Structures are given as structure tokens and as C-alpha cells.
């Protein structure tokens, strides 16, 4: 399980490096879910995405991801309507 979780984590890092934050989050969620099937994979996946983006030096992407997470889905659409 740890090996498979590591593979998902690596895929998440690759997606983050390619600027695909949503895809990265999905991979990080799979990584934490594989390691602990009873965890809150959405929350931990989001936290893992933030951590890995910072480790990769992707600070603007990490901040944007944090902002999106705090605002919730569809927030960009709501901001455009204002």
C-alpha cells in the first residue's frame, strides 16, 4: 500500500509541476486514501497538494490552490458575476 501511495504521490507532483492543480489534488487524494482508507481524503489530499506545491517551489500555484479551497468550488464564476 505504501508503494502504491508513493506512486500516486509522484503522479500528483508531476501534475502540479505541469500546472494541473486539480489533477494533482486527485492524485494526492488517491495517495492518502491508499495509505489510510478511513481518512478524510479530500481534506488530506488538499493539504498534501499544498505541501508538495510549496516543496516544488510553486508558491503562486500553492496560494491560488489555497484560495480556491477556501472559497469553494465555483468561486471564480461567482467573482466574475460580481
PDB file of C-alpha atoms in Angstrom:
ATOM      1  CA  UNK A   1       0.000   0.000   0.000  1.00  0.00           C
ATOM      2  CA  UNK A   2       2.808   2.382   0.838  1.00  0.00           C
ATOM      3  CA  UNK A   3       4.428   1.779  -2.549  1.00  0.00           C
ATOM      4  CA  UNK A   4       1.163   2.431  -4.405  1.00  0.00           C
ATOM      5  CA  UNK A   5       0.542   5.568  -2.320  1.00  0.00           C
ATOM      6  CA  UNK A   6       4.036   6.726  -3.289  1.00  0.00           C
ATOM      7  CA  UNK A   7       3.226   6.246  -6.967  1.00  0.00           C
ATOM      8  CA  UNK A   8       0.066   8.371  -6.620  1.00  0.00           C
ATOM      9  CA  UNK A   9       2.083  10.998  -4.750  1.00  0.00           C
ATOM     10  CA  UNK A  10       4.648  11.096  -7.565  1.00  0.00           C
ATOM     11  CA  UNK A  11       1.863  11.447 -10.143  1.00  0.00           C
ATOM     12  CA  UNK A  12       0.450  14.302  -8.080  1.00  0.00           C
ATOM     13  CA  UNK A  13       3.827  16.046  -8.002  1.00  0.00           C
ATOM     14  CA  UNK A  14       4.158  15.647 -11.771  1.00  0.00           C
ATOM     15  CA  UNK A  15       0.684  17.091 -12.336  1.00  0.00           C
ATOM     16  CA  UNK A  16       1.452  20.007 -10.011  1.00  0.00           C
ATOM     17  CA  UNK A  17       4.706  20.708 -11.843  1.00  0.00           C
ATOM     18  CA  UNK A  18       2.759  20.694 -15.122  1.00  0.00           C
ATOM     19  CA  UNK A  19       0.343  23.307 -13.742  1.00  0.00           C
ATOM     20  CA  UNK A  20      -2.569  20.887 -13.377  1.00  0.00           C
ATOM     21  CA  UNK A  21      -3.597  21.610  -9.782  1.00  0.00           C
ATOM     22  CA  UNK A  22      -6.963  19.836  -9.986  1.00  0.00           C
ATOM     23  CA  UNK A  23      -5.388  16.705 -11.390  1.00  0.00           C
ATOM     24  CA  UNK A  24      -2.651  16.886  -8.764  1.00  0.00           C
ATOM     25  CA  UNK A  25      -5.250  17.073  -5.998  1.00  0.00           C
ATOM     26  CA  UNK A  26      -6.986  13.946  -7.305  1.00  0.00           C
ATOM     27  CA  UNK A  27      -3.693  12.048  -7.283  1.00  0.00           C
ATOM     28  CA  UNK A  28      -2.857  13.229  -3.761  1.00  0.00           C
ATOM     29  CA  UNK A  29      -6.336  12.177  -2.597  1.00  0.00           C
ATOM     30  CA  UNK A  30      -5.695   8.722  -4.056  1.00  0.00           C
ATOM     31  CA  UNK A  31      -2.328   8.615  -2.270  1.00  0.00           C
ATOM     32  CA  UNK A  32      -3.782   9.345   1.163  1.00  0.00           C
ATOM     33  CA  UNK A  33      -6.807   7.101   0.558  1.00  0.00           C
ATOM     34  CA  UNK A  34      -4.492   4.220  -0.371  1.00  0.00           C
ATOM     35  CA  UNK A  35      -2.391   4.741   2.749  1.00  0.00           C
ATOM     36  CA  UNK A  36      -5.446   5.115   5.030  1.00  0.00           C
ATOM     37  CA  UNK A  37      -8.832   4.130   3.557  1.00  0.00           C
ATOM     38  CA  UNK A  38     -10.692   5.606   6.566  1.00  0.00           C
ATOM     39  CA  UNK A  39      -9.240   9.110   6.372  1.00  0.00           C
ATOM     40  CA  UNK A  40     -10.750  12.337   5.081  1.00  0.00           C
ATOM     41  CA  UNK A  41      -9.117  12.042   1.671  1.00  0.00           C
ATOM     42  CA  UNK A  42     -10.467  15.358   0.355  1.00  0.00           C
ATOM     43  CA  UNK A  43      -9.000  17.371   3.224  1.00  0.00           C
ATOM     44  CA  UNK A  44      -5.723  15.479   3.412  1.00  0.00           C
ATOM     45  CA  UNK A  45      -5.365  15.440  -0.379  1.00  0.00           C
ATOM     46  CA  UNK A  46      -5.782  19.215  -0.447  1.00  0.00           C
ATOM     47  CA  UNK A  47      -3.236  19.645   2.350  1.00  0.00           C
ATOM     48  CA  UNK A  48      -0.826  17.286   0.596  1.00  0.00           C
ATOM     49  CA  UNK A  49      -1.217  19.241  -2.658  1.00  0.00           C
ATOM     50  CA  UNK A  50      -0.360  22.470  -0.848  1.00  0.00           C
ATOM     51  CA  UNK A  51       2.650  20.899   0.845  1.00  0.00           C
ATOM     52  CA  UNK A  52       4.031  19.402  -2.361  1.00  0.00           C
ATOM     53  CA  UNK A  53       3.494  22.582  -4.396  1.00  0.00           C
ATOM     54  CA  UNK A  54       5.488  24.513  -1.800  1.00  0.00           C
ATOM     55  CA  UNK A  55       8.227  21.841  -1.825  1.00  0.00           C
ATOM     56  CA  UNK A  56       8.385  22.134  -5.622  1.00  0.00           C
ATOM     57  CA  UNK A  57       8.772  25.916  -5.356  1.00  0.00           C
ATOM     58  CA  UNK A  58       5.361  26.522  -6.926  1.00  0.00           C
ATOM     59  CA  UNK A  59       4.335  29.205  -4.436  1.00  0.00           C
ATOM     60  CA  UNK A  60       1.934  31.155  -6.714  1.00  0.00           C
ATOM     61  CA  UNK A  61       0.147  27.917  -7.616  1.00  0.00           C
ATOM     62  CA  UNK A  62       0.010  26.883  -3.953  1.00  0.00           C
ATOM     63  CA  UNK A  63      -1.528  30.228  -2.982  1.00  0.00           C
ATOM     64  CA  UNK A  64      -4.063  30.013  -5.815  1.00  0.00           C
ATOM     65  CA  UNK A  65      -4.929  26.460  -4.759  1.00  0.00           C
ATOM     66  CA  UNK A  66      -5.359  27.577  -1.152  1.00  0.00           C
ATOM     67  CA  UNK A  67      -7.557  30.486  -2.205  1.00  0.00           C
ATOM     68  CA  UNK A  68      -9.715  28.180  -4.323  1.00  0.00           C
ATOM     69  CA  UNK A  69     -10.009  25.716  -1.454  1.00  0.00           C
ATOM     70  CA  UNK A  70     -11.068  28.429   0.986  1.00  0.00           C
ATOM     71  CA  UNK A  71     -13.614  29.916  -1.367  1.00  0.00           C
ATOM     72  CA  UNK A  72     -15.050  26.612  -2.525  1.00  0.00           C
ATOM     73  CA  UNK A  73     -15.933  25.276  -5.970  1.00  0.00           C
ATOM     74  CA  UNK A  74     -17.379  27.723  -8.445  1.00  0.00           C
ATOM     75  CA  UNK A  75     -15.961  30.775  -6.666  1.00  0.00           C
ATOM     76  CA  UNK A  76     -14.248  32.099  -9.804  1.00  0.00           C
ATOM     77  CA  UNK A  77     -17.602  32.010 -11.571  1.00  0.00           C
ATOM     78  CA  UNK A  78     -19.247  33.924  -8.692  1.00  0.00           C
ATOM     79  CA  UNK A  79     -16.447  36.538  -8.680  1.00  0.00           C
ATOM     80  CA  UNK A  80     -16.902  37.098 -12.423  1.00  0.00           C
ATOM     81  CA  UNK A  81     -20.626  37.728 -11.878  1.00  0.00           C
ATOM     82  CA  UNK A  82     -19.912  40.435  -9.286  1.00  0.00           C
TER      83      UNK A  82
END
